[in-house]
């Protein structure tokens, strides 16, 4: 089975959303305040990437 653009975007979006959840989870579990902040910021950056991927996915559906 060959993947198309939408398939790649969907896969990338799911992977990125999972990373957001992972980093937020890491932030909740580490005790170091500096690391907590780092993981929260990283999750936020990944969230922006997820939004971009979702926008591209929406464009390809039109």
Coordinates of C-alpha atoms in Angstrom, one line a residue:
X1 CA 0.0 0.0 0.0
X2 CA 1.4 3.4 -1.0
X3 CA 0.8 6.4 1.2
X4 CA -0.4 9.7 -0.1
X5 CA 0.1 13.3 1.2
X6 CA -2.9 13.1 3.5
X7 CA -1.6 9.8 5.0
X8 CA 1.7 11.4 5.7
X9 CA 0.1 14.4 7.3
X10 CA -2.2 12.3 9.5
X11 CA 0.7 10.2 10.7
X12 CA 2.8 13.3 11.4
X13 CA -0.1 14.9 13.2
X14 CA -0.7 11.9 15.4
X15 CA 3.0 11.6 16.2
X16 CA 3.2 15.3 17.1
X17 CA 0.1 15.1 19.3
X18 CA 1.6 12.2 21.1
X19 CA 4.8 14.1 21.8
X20 CA 2.7 17.0 23.2
X21 CA 1.1 14.6 25.7
X22 CA 4.5 13.0 26.5
X23 CA 6.2 16.2 27.3
X24 CA 3.3 17.4 29.4
X25 CA 3.5 14.2 31.3
X26 CA 7.2 14.6 31.7
X27 CA 6.6 18.1 33.1
X28 CA 4.2 16.7 35.7
X29 CA 6.5 13.9 36.8
X30 CA 9.9 15.6 37.1
X31 CA 10.6 17.5 40.3
X32 CA 13.1 20.0 38.9
X33 CA 11.3 23.3 38.2
X34 CA 13.7 24.2 35.4
X35 CA 13.0 20.9 33.7
X36 CA 9.3 21.2 34.2
X37 CA 9.3 24.6 32.5
X38 CA 11.5 23.2 29.6
X39 CA 9.1 20.3 29.0
X40 CA 6.0 22.6 29.1
X41 CA 7.7 24.9 26.6
X42 CA 8.6 22.0 24.4
X43 CA 5.1 20.7 24.5
X44 CA 3.8 24.1 23.5
X45 CA 6.2 24.3 20.5
X46 CA 5.0 20.8 19.5
X47 CA 1.5 22.0 19.8
X48 CA 2.1 24.8 17.3
X49 CA 3.5 22.3 14.9
X50 CA 0.4 20.1 15.4
X51 CA -1.7 23.1 14.5
X52 CA 0.3 23.7 11.3
X53 CA 0.0 20.1 10.3
X54 CA -3.8 20.2 11.0
X55 CA -4.1 23.3 8.7
X56 CA -2.2 21.5 5.9
X57 CA -4.4 18.5 6.3
X58 CA -7.5 20.6 6.1
X59 CA -6.1 22.3 2.9
X60 CA -5.5 18.9 1.2
X61 CA -9.0 17.8 1.9
X62 CA -10.5 20.7 0.0

